């Protein structure tokens, strides 16, 4: 499973890209608002950090024609390449926009997905990735993990190339469970990425190793 960072905070991203095998960044309007700056000031920084890894940028327009113009504008203004994905919510206009954007040679991530059928329709509309919202489903007494599992299974059954980018996490356990469901990728915020890679027993073990090694590791390096 690929790990993506669900943040537009430059300091967090610098740290993640330095230490963690991160495969890309996802943004949405809420994430941009949390970063506290307009897109024109955030996007260039993200592009620099991401390099050739994936960059998923959410469109804010709500008409298909405008989503297409918006997707093209980012691509042109920032000379974005094949690692750029226009994130499109699965509204009526969004589904229409997906095929138009794909025809224009831009890749698509279908977002704000809450059911397996929405994901299947998005795949048929040409989406490269679909992003089901795990925690938001869990919070309405639904089952985010199960929805992710159903989508993965369906895509396999129908031989679709569309991949699953599970999103919206509040716990490490949710991330663990979507990986067990075969999700191709997960986009996760800084705090949970930090929590999932660390363990107090690891830190303690390293401390013990260092103590035991005192005076014994005498080969120069
Ligand atoms: C990413 O694509 C999603 O927009 C994001 O993961 C939603 O997360 P949230 O439910 O924590 O806002």
XYZ file of N, CA and C and ligand atoms in Angstrom:
675
model
N 0.846 -1.209 0.000
C 0.000 0.000 0.000
C 0.875 1.251 0.000
N 0.509 2.203 -0.874
C 1.252 3.458 -0.909
C 0.739 4.388 0.191
N 1.662 5.157 0.760
C 1.284 6.150 1.782
C 1.357 7.539 1.173
N 0.261 8.278 1.276
C 0.265 9.675 0.843
C -0.002 10.562 2.052
N 0.452 11.807 1.958
C 0.251 12.741 3.071
C -0.951 13.626 2.785
N -1.892 13.650 3.731
C -3.120 14.426 3.586
C -2.923 15.755 4.314
N -2.023 16.574 3.812
C -1.719 17.853 4.461
C -1.104 18.804 3.434
N -1.269 20.105 3.698
C -0.607 21.105 2.848
C 0.345 21.937 3.705
N 0.620 21.434 4.912
C 1.533 22.133 5.808
C 2.983 21.824 5.390
N 3.685 22.872 4.959
C 5.014 22.674 4.373
C 6.002 22.051 5.367
N 5.953 22.479 6.621
C 6.886 21.910 7.600
C 6.622 20.418 7.801
N 5.346 20.059 7.913
C 4.990 18.640 8.075
C 5.457 17.843 6.855
N 5.224 18.400 5.676
C 5.587 17.679 4.451
C 7.098 17.498 4.325
N 7.839 18.563 4.708
C 9.303 18.440 4.622
C 9.775 17.298 5.498
N 9.231 17.230 6.711
C 9.644 16.166 7.638
C 9.235 14.790 7.082
N 8.006 14.694 6.608
C 7.538 13.398 6.088
C 8.372 12.945 4.896
N 8.633 13.860 3.961
C 9.380 13.468 2.759
C 10.840 13.144 3.082
N 11.341 13.667 4.206
C 12.721 13.371 4.597
C 12.834 11.975 5.223
N 11.867 11.638 6.080
C 12.009 10.394 6.850
C 11.136 9.228 6.394
N 10.060 9.524 5.699
C 9.022 8.516 5.465
C 8.935 8.200 3.964
N 8.706 6.954 3.584
C 8.579 6.654 2.136
C 7.229 7.117 1.577
N 7.081 8.434 1.480
C 5.800 9.021 1.048
C 5.689 9.030 -0.479
N 4.517 8.649 -0.986
C 4.344 8.577 -2.441
C 3.557 9.730 -3.032
N 3.173 10.676 -2.200
C 2.453 11.815 -2.754
C 1.725 12.617 -1.707
N 1.017 13.637 -2.197
C 0.285 14.557 -1.315
C -1.127 14.721 -1.853
N -2.090 14.807 -0.932
C -3.461 15.119 -1.346
C -3.886 16.414 -0.654
N -4.680 17.207 -1.356
C -5.222 18.416 -0.735
C -6.723 18.436 -0.959
N -7.388 19.237 -0.154
C -8.798 19.573 -0.397
C -8.991 20.972 0.187
N -10.130 21.606 -0.039
C -10.303 22.977 0.441
C -10.115 23.121 1.958
N -10.509 22.107 2.727
C -10.349 22.171 4.187
C -8.862 22.165 4.557
N -8.097 21.332 3.869
C -6.656 21.244 4.120
C -5.969 22.559 3.741
N -6.406 23.159 2.644
C -5.844 24.451 2.222
C -6.194 25.503 3.283
N -7.440 25.491 3.772
C -7.858 26.455 4.807
C -7.008 26.283 6.067
N -6.720 25.024 6.424
C -5.895 24.770 7.623
C -4.471 25.292 7.442
N -3.989 25.266 6.210
C -2.633 25.770 5.957
C -2.597 27.299 6.042
N -3.777 27.936 5.996
C -3.904 29.365 6.265
C -3.391 30.306 5.185
N -3.283 29.823 3.953
C -2.822 30.688 2.857
C -3.623 30.357 1.608
N -3.696 31.289 0.641
C -4.403 30.968 -0.608
C -3.617 29.969 -1.455
N -4.320 29.320 -2.358
C -3.724 28.300 -3.235
C -2.467 28.782 -3.950
N -2.514 30.065 -4.427
C -1.369 30.580 -5.202
C -0.092 30.597 -4.369
N -0.245 30.664 -3.042
C 0.954 30.666 -2.192
C 1.319 29.256 -1.717
N 0.331 28.360 -1.719
C 0.594 27.001 -1.217
C 1.106 26.068 -2.309
N 0.456 26.124 -3.470
C 0.743 25.142 -4.519
C 2.214 25.093 -4.961
N 2.870 26.238 -5.192
C 4.281 26.154 -5.620
C 5.158 25.404 -4.607
N 4.904 25.625 -3.323
C 5.678 24.937 -2.272
C 5.435 23.440 -2.310
N 4.172 23.044 -2.499
C 3.844 21.612 -2.550
C 4.521 20.952 -3.757
N 4.478 21.653 -4.888
C 5.057 21.102 -6.123
C 6.550 20.840 -5.921
N 7.203 21.780 -5.242
C 8.647 21.634 -5.014
C 8.949 20.420 -4.117
N 8.175 20.279 -3.051
C 8.425 19.177 -2.114
C 8.099 17.820 -2.750
N 6.994 17.776 -3.470
C 6.506 16.504 -4.019
C 7.430 15.944 -5.113
N 8.056 16.826 -5.889
C 8.936 16.360 -6.969
C 8.164 15.518 -7.964
N 8.648 14.281 -8.204
C 7.928 13.444 -9.176
C 6.921 12.494 -8.520
N 6.690 12.670 -7.216
C 5.649 11.862 -6.550
C 4.277 12.446 -6.887
N 3.227 11.758 -6.449
C 1.882 12.179 -6.857
C 1.418 13.458 -6.160
N 0.706 14.295 -6.924
C 0.113 15.510 -6.370
C -1.373 15.515 -6.759
N -2.236 15.357 -5.747
C -3.685 15.335 -5.989
C -4.268 16.676 -5.530
N -4.756 17.452 -6.493
C -5.268 18.795 -6.174
C -6.767 18.837 -6.421
N -7.513 19.240 -5.374
C -8.975 19.233 -5.535
C -9.476 20.480 -6.265
N -10.372 20.270 -7.234
C -10.998 21.372 -7.959
C -12.130 21.938 -7.100
N -12.343 23.246 -7.195
C -13.392 23.859 -6.380
C -14.630 24.220 -7.213
N -14.494 24.208 -8.536
C -15.639 24.541 -9.403
C -16.729 23.489 -9.232
N -17.992 23.881 -9.543
C -19.012 22.832 -9.451
C -19.716 22.510 -10.766
N -19.330 23.178 -11.834
C -19.847 22.820 -13.165
C -18.738 22.088 -13.928
N -19.125 21.073 -14.698
C -18.130 20.233 -15.391
C -17.158 21.059 -16.238
N -17.714 22.007 -17.012
C -16.861 22.834 -17.895
C -15.823 23.600 -17.078
N -16.275 24.114 -15.930
C -15.367 24.913 -15.087
C -14.307 24.021 -14.422
N -14.718 22.806 -14.040
C -13.733 21.869 -13.452
C -12.636 21.579 -14.465
N -13.060 21.387 -15.722
C -12.088 21.124 -16.778
C -11.143 22.317 -16.935
N -11.710 23.540 -16.974
C -10.869 24.743 -17.126
C -9.902 24.854 -15.953
N -10.429 24.572 -14.749
C -9.596 24.672 -13.540
C -8.451 23.647 -13.579
N -8.806 22.415 -13.952
C -7.786 21.352 -14.012
C -6.690 21.701 -15.016
N -7.114 22.253 -16.163
C -6.143 22.631 -17.197
C -5.284 23.807 -16.730
N -5.917 24.748 -16.031
C -5.202 25.959 -15.607
C -4.039 25.611 -14.675
N -4.280 24.730 -13.688
C -3.181 24.342 -12.775
C -2.064 23.653 -13.554
N -2.488 22.785 -14.468
C -1.485 22.025 -15.228
C -0.585 22.969 -16.032
N -1.247 23.941 -16.677
C -0.504 24.859 -17.541
C 0.345 25.830 -16.716
N -0.276 26.464 -15.711
C 0.416 27.500 -14.931
C 1.658 26.951 -14.236
N 1.552 25.715 -13.720
C 2.676 25.178 -12.946
C 3.431 24.069 -13.693
N 3.169 23.960 -14.991
C 3.833 22.959 -15.845
C 3.821 21.581 -15.178
N 2.614 21.181 -14.740
C 2.503 19.902 -14.018
C 2.548 18.729 -14.992
N 3.147 17.658 -14.554
C 3.324 16.491 -15.421
C 2.348 15.379 -15.109
N 2.806 14.174 -15.372
C 2.004 12.976 -15.245
C 1.675 12.616 -13.795
N 2.360 13.262 -12.858
C 2.127 12.972 -11.435
C 0.994 13.827 -10.866
N 0.364 14.652 -11.717
C -0.718 15.545 -11.278
C -2.073 14.875 -11.487
N -2.908 14.917 -10.442
C -4.250 14.332 -10.495
C -5.264 15.397 -10.093
N -6.261 15.627 -10.939
C -7.329 16.565 -10.603
C -8.348 15.818 -9.747
N -8.542 16.298 -8.518
C -9.498 15.630 -7.611
C -10.893 16.191 -7.858
N -11.801 15.304 -8.172
C -13.149 15.710 -8.548
C -14.172 14.997 -7.648
N -15.018 15.745 -6.940
C -16.050 15.085 -6.120
C -17.085 14.367 -7.004
N -17.630 13.281 -6.491
C -18.531 12.454 -7.309
C -19.967 13.007 -7.339
N -20.092 14.267 -7.736
C -21.414 14.857 -7.976
C -21.798 14.554 -9.422
N -23.040 14.922 -9.767
C -23.505 14.748 -11.152
C -22.524 15.434 -12.124
N -22.212 16.709 -11.847
C -21.294 17.466 -12.710
C -19.879 16.875 -12.644
N -19.541 16.354 -11.474
C -18.209 15.768 -11.286
C -17.999 14.564 -12.197
N -19.004 13.671 -12.226
C -18.881 12.489 -13.102
C -18.712 12.923 -14.556
N -19.488 13.966 -14.942
C -19.404 14.470 -16.330
C -17.992 15.007 -16.578
N -17.478 15.745 -15.580
C -16.153 16.372 -15.733
C -15.051 15.321 -15.882
N -15.196 14.185 -15.183
C -14.111 13.176 -15.186
C -13.709 12.762 -16.591
N -14.707 12.417 -17.413
C -14.351 11.948 -18.772
C -13.775 13.101 -19.589
N -14.284 14.333 -19.361
C -13.764 15.494 -20.108
C -12.298 15.761 -19.738
N -12.010 15.649 -18.456
C -10.644 15.921 -17.985
C -9.690 14.837 -18.491
N -10.184 13.596 -18.464
C -9.348 12.501 -18.985
C -9.057 12.697 -20.476
N -10.078 13.127 -21.210
C -9.887 13.365 -22.648
C -8.865 14.453 -22.904
N -8.769 15.392 -21.949
C -7.800 16.490 -22.083
C -6.399 16.041 -21.660
N -6.260 14.766 -21.303
C -4.933 14.228 -20.964
C -4.516 14.471 -19.524
N -5.495 14.724 -18.658
C -5.162 14.939 -17.231
C -5.756 13.783 -16.430
N -4.987 13.299 -15.472
C -5.468 12.171 -14.669
C -6.464 12.659 -13.607
N -7.305 11.719 -13.163
C -8.417 12.091 -12.274
C -8.457 11.229 -11.013
N -8.710 11.890 -9.897
C -8.996 11.200 -8.641
C -10.413 11.565 -8.227
N -11.278 10.564 -8.175
C -12.665 10.810 -7.767
C -12.711 10.836 -6.245
N -13.301 11.895 -5.690
C -13.237 12.051 -4.234
C -14.620 12.225 -3.615
N -14.623 12.243 -2.270
C -15.868 12.349 -1.489
C -16.771 11.147 -1.770
N -16.157 9.965 -1.752
C -16.881 8.722 -2.046
C -17.343 8.049 -0.755
N -18.630 7.712 -0.723
C -19.200 7.089 0.469
C -19.830 5.724 0.189
N -19.910 5.338 -1.078
C -20.462 4.015 -1.381
C -19.645 3.337 -2.476
N -19.778 2.016 -2.507
C -19.086 1.229 -3.521
C -19.612 1.574 -4.909
N -20.921 1.856 -5.026
C -21.489 2.190 -6.339
C -20.935 3.508 -6.875
N -20.749 4.491 -5.985
C -20.154 5.758 -6.445
C -18.772 5.501 -7.033
N -18.021 4.611 -6.363
C -16.665 4.300 -6.831
C -16.705 3.599 -8.190
N -17.661 2.680 -8.340
C -17.765 1.931 -9.595
C -18.139 2.863 -10.750
N -19.057 3.775 -10.495
C -19.453 4.732 -11.541
C -18.259 5.633 -11.895
N -17.524 6.061 -10.871
C -16.344 6.919 -11.120
C -15.321 6.171 -11.978
N -15.149 4.885 -11.692
C -14.210 4.080 -12.488
C -14.675 4.022 -13.943
N -15.981 3.848 -14.128
C -16.528 3.803 -15.488
C -16.369 5.156 -16.189
N -16.371 6.229 -15.390
C -16.217 7.581 -15.963
C -14.748 7.892 -16.243
N -13.859 6.962 -15.879
C -12.449 7.129 -16.241
C -11.510 7.515 -15.122
N -11.994 7.534 -13.871
C -11.119 7.939 -12.762
C -9.927 6.976 -12.632
N -8.754 7.545 -12.349
C -7.553 6.726 -12.108
C -7.544 6.222 -10.667
N -8.007 7.088 -9.765
C -8.098 6.735 -8.347
C -9.497 7.054 -7.841
N -9.958 6.315 -6.848
C -11.183 6.692 -6.126
C -10.834 6.816 -4.651
N -11.401 7.834 -4.011
C -11.059 8.084 -2.598
C -12.281 7.952 -1.686
N -12.476 6.740 -1.119
C -13.558 6.552 -0.145
C -13.161 7.113 1.224
N -14.128 7.747 1.921
C -13.861 8.452 3.192
C -14.157 7.545 4.387
N -13.148 6.891 4.887
C -13.318 5.857 5.918
C -13.904 6.420 7.222
N -13.231 7.406 7.813
C -13.685 7.863 9.125
C -15.046 8.554 9.068
N -15.282 9.297 7.979
C -16.589 9.965 7.873
C -17.707 8.929 7.765
N -17.409 7.771 7.144
C -18.394 6.686 7.095
C -18.591 6.094 8.480
N -17.483 5.829 9.175
C -17.577 5.250 10.521
C -18.385 6.163 11.446
N -18.227 7.473 11.231
C -18.903 8.452 12.091
C -20.401 8.544 11.872
N -20.882 8.003 10.765
C -22.346 8.016 10.558
C -22.900 6.598 10.717
N -22.204 5.826 11.572
C -22.618 4.446 11.871
C -22.630 3.563 10.637
N -21.814 3.930 9.646
C -21.637 3.039 8.505
C -20.301 2.316 8.703
N -19.767 1.694 7.653
C -18.578 0.867 7.826
C -17.553 1.176 6.741
N -16.687 2.137 7.061
C -15.713 2.606 6.078
C -14.822 1.513 5.545
N -14.358 0.640 6.435
C -13.414 -0.409 6.028
C -14.098 -1.362 5.034
N -15.348 -1.700 5.370
C -16.105 -2.620 4.512
C -16.308 -2.010 3.120
N -16.604 -0.718 3.084
C -16.806 -0.050 1.787
C -15.513 -0.121 0.970
N -14.376 0.144 1.621
C -13.078 0.058 0.920
C -12.881 -1.363 0.386
N -13.155 -2.355 1.229
C -12.988 -3.765 0.826
C -13.871 -4.105 -0.369
N -15.123 -3.621 -0.345
C -16.044 -3.901 -1.456
C -15.555 -3.282 -2.756
N -15.013 -2.070 -2.651
C -14.533 -1.389 -3.867
C -13.334 -2.154 -4.450
N -12.390 -2.525 -3.573
C -11.206 -3.260 -4.040
C -11.646 -4.550 -4.741
N -12.579 -5.264 -4.095
C -13.046 -6.547 -4.629
C -13.730 -6.350 -5.989
N -14.578 -5.334 -6.050
C -15.296 -5.042 -7.295
C -14.354 -4.707 -8.441
N -13.366 -3.875 -8.166
C -12.423 -3.485 -9.220
C -11.679 -4.708 -9.745
N -11.349 -5.622 -8.815
C -10.666 -6.858 -9.242
C -11.606 -7.710 -10.087
N -12.858 -7.871 -9.578
C -13.839 -8.709 -10.293
C -14.051 -8.251 -11.726
N -14.096 -6.916 -11.909
C -14.400 -6.371 -13.230
C -13.159 -6.006 -14.030
N -12.002 -6.340 -13.490
C -10.758 -6.079 -14.215
C -10.519 -4.606 -14.497
N -10.924 -3.744 -13.574
C -10.747 -2.294 -13.783
C -9.360 -1.854 -13.302
N -8.789 -0.898 -14.012
C -7.451 -0.411 -13.637
C -7.494 0.651 -12.544
N -8.672 1.178 -12.281
C -8.811 2.224 -11.257
C -8.326 1.694 -9.904
N -7.628 2.569 -9.168
C -7.085 2.137 -7.887
C -7.770 2.856 -6.725
N -7.646 2.247 -5.548
C -8.321 2.787 -4.365
C -7.331 3.571 -3.503
N -7.690 4.833 -3.266
C -6.899 5.712 -2.407
C -7.763 6.007 -1.183
N -7.670 5.143 -0.178
C -8.518 5.323 1.006
C -8.147 6.632 1.697
N -9.177 7.354 2.173
C -8.948 8.676 2.764
C -9.790 8.809 4.034
N -9.526 9.899 4.760
C -10.275 10.222 5.980
C -10.014 9.181 7.083
N -8.950 9.434 7.840
C -8.577 8.519 8.935
C -8.467 9.277 10.245
N -8.928 8.633 11.299
C -8.720 9.197 12.629
C -7.921 8.265 13.525
N -7.735 7.021 13.112
C -6.975 6.083 13.937
C -6.005 5.259 13.085
N -4.955 4.788 13.752
C -3.989 3.898 13.089
C -4.681 2.583 12.723
N -5.616 2.158 13.571
C -6.305 0.894 13.306
C -7.088 0.948 11.982
N -7.682 2.100 11.689
C -8.402 2.226 10.406
C -7.425 2.041 9.238
N -6.223 2.604 9.386
C -5.219 2.466 8.312
C -4.826 0.996 8.170
N -4.591 0.356 9.321
C -4.243 -1.064 9.312
C -5.320 -1.881 8.582
N -6.561 -1.592 8.902
C -7.651 -2.389 8.312
C -7.817 -2.159 6.810
N -7.620 -0.914 6.345
C -7.750 -0.730 4.882
C -6.589 -1.415 4.151
N -5.418 -1.478 4.805
C -4.305 -2.186 4.147
C -4.618 -3.678 4.064
N -5.279 -4.226 5.096
C -5.662 -5.643 5.064
C -6.747 -5.909 4.002
N -7.485 -4.866 3.649
C -8.519 -4.993 2.600
C -7.920 -4.882 1.204
N -6.610 -4.584 1.136
C -5.970 -4.498 -0.184
C -6.076 -3.138 -0.837
N -6.364 -2.094 -0.036
C -6.394 -0.744 -0.621
C -5.029 -0.455 -1.247
N -5.031 0.142 -2.441
C -3.750 0.377 -3.124
C -2.955 1.491 -2.460
N -3.664 2.434 -1.848
C -2.994 3.567 -1.218
C -3.884 4.113 -0.110
N -3.276 4.892 0.780
C -4.047 5.582 1.818
C -3.454 6.967 1.990
N -4.325 7.976 2.089
C -3.824 9.316 2.355
C -4.154 9.683 3.796
N -3.111 10.070 4.532
C -3.180 10.093 5.995
C -2.582 11.397 6.510
N -3.157 11.935 7.591
C -2.600 13.192 8.099
C -1.292 12.948 8.867
N -0.592 14.048 9.132
C 0.746 13.993 9.730
C 0.750 13.225 11.059
N -0.192 13.566 11.923
C -0.204 12.963 13.258
C -0.343 11.437 13.196
N -1.239 10.957 12.354
C -1.445 9.494 12.279
C -0.271 8.807 11.580
N 0.315 9.481 10.584
C 1.518 8.897 9.946
C 2.632 8.758 10.975
N 2.788 9.759 11.831
C 3.815 9.693 12.871
C 3.512 8.551 13.830
N 2.235 8.455 14.213
C 1.855 7.431 15.199
C 1.995 6.019 14.651
N 1.700 5.847 13.364
C 1.698 4.465 12.853
C 3.104 3.914 12.640
N 4.088 4.818 12.483
C 5.433 4.295 12.240
C 6.238 4.151 13.547
N 5.717 4.671 14.646
C 6.530 4.625 15.867
C 5.931 3.679 16.913
N 6.821 3.191 17.782
C 6.352 2.328 18.878
C 7.296 2.499 20.068
N 6.771 2.699 21.270
C 7.654 2.888 22.429
C 8.604 1.712 22.659
N 8.157 0.488 22.307
C 9.025 -0.682 22.490
C 10.240 -0.623 21.566
N 10.045 -0.038 20.369
C 11.170 0.131 19.435
C 12.189 1.080 20.051
N 11.681 2.226 20.568
C 12.594 3.219 21.173
C 13.349 2.596 22.348
N 12.622 1.828 23.163
C 13.241 1.197 24.330
C 14.299 0.175 23.890
N 13.973 -0.603 22.868
C 14.914 -1.624 22.376
C 16.196 -0.972 21.875
N 16.043 0.153 21.147
C 17.220 0.853 20.625
C 18.078 1.356 21.784
N 17.417 1.864 22.826
C 18.143 2.337 24.021
C 18.959 1.199 24.640
N 18.324 0.028 24.777
C 19.021 -1.146 25.355
C 20.203 -1.549 24.483
N 19.995 -1.583 23.132
C 21.097 -1.942 22.216
C 22.277 -1.007 22.420
N 21.970 0.293 22.521
C 23.050 1.285 22.657
C 23.831 1.058 23.954
N 23.102 0.759 25.013
C 23.745 0.511 26.311
C 24.628 -0.739 26.223
N 24.083 -1.835 25.656
C 24.825 -3.097 25.551
C 26.065 -2.967 24.665
N 25.989 -2.034 23.681
C 27.093 -1.911 22.720
C 28.280 -1.121 23.281
N 28.063 -0.449 24.423
C 29.114 0.435 24.955
C 30.462 -0.282 25.074
N 31.488 0.300 24.417
C 32.850 -0.228 24.486
C 33.102 -1.448 23.618
N 32.086 -1.953 22.920
C 32.253 -3.192 22.141
C 32.348 -2.951 20.635
N 31.759 -1.886 20.158
C 31.753 -1.612 18.722
C 32.982 -0.770 18.374
N 34.113 -1.440 18.242
C 35.380 -0.730 18.128
C 35.945 -0.737 16.694
N 35.089 -1.107 15.709
C 35.563 -1.063 14.307
C 35.248 0.322 13.737
N 36.256 0.985 13.147
C 36.049 2.335 12.594
C 35.085 2.320 11.413
N 34.224 3.344 11.328
C 33.367 3.505 10.135
C 33.117 4.968 9.859
C -8.596 13.368 1.143
O -8.612 13.157 -0.021
C -9.813 13.643 1.913
O -10.327 14.846 1.467
C -9.536 13.657 3.376
O -8.819 12.495 3.723
C -10.758 13.821 4.251
O -10.361 13.628 5.577
P -11.227 14.106 6.825
O -12.474 13.312 6.857
O -10.346 13.859 8.009
O -11.475 15.583 6.616
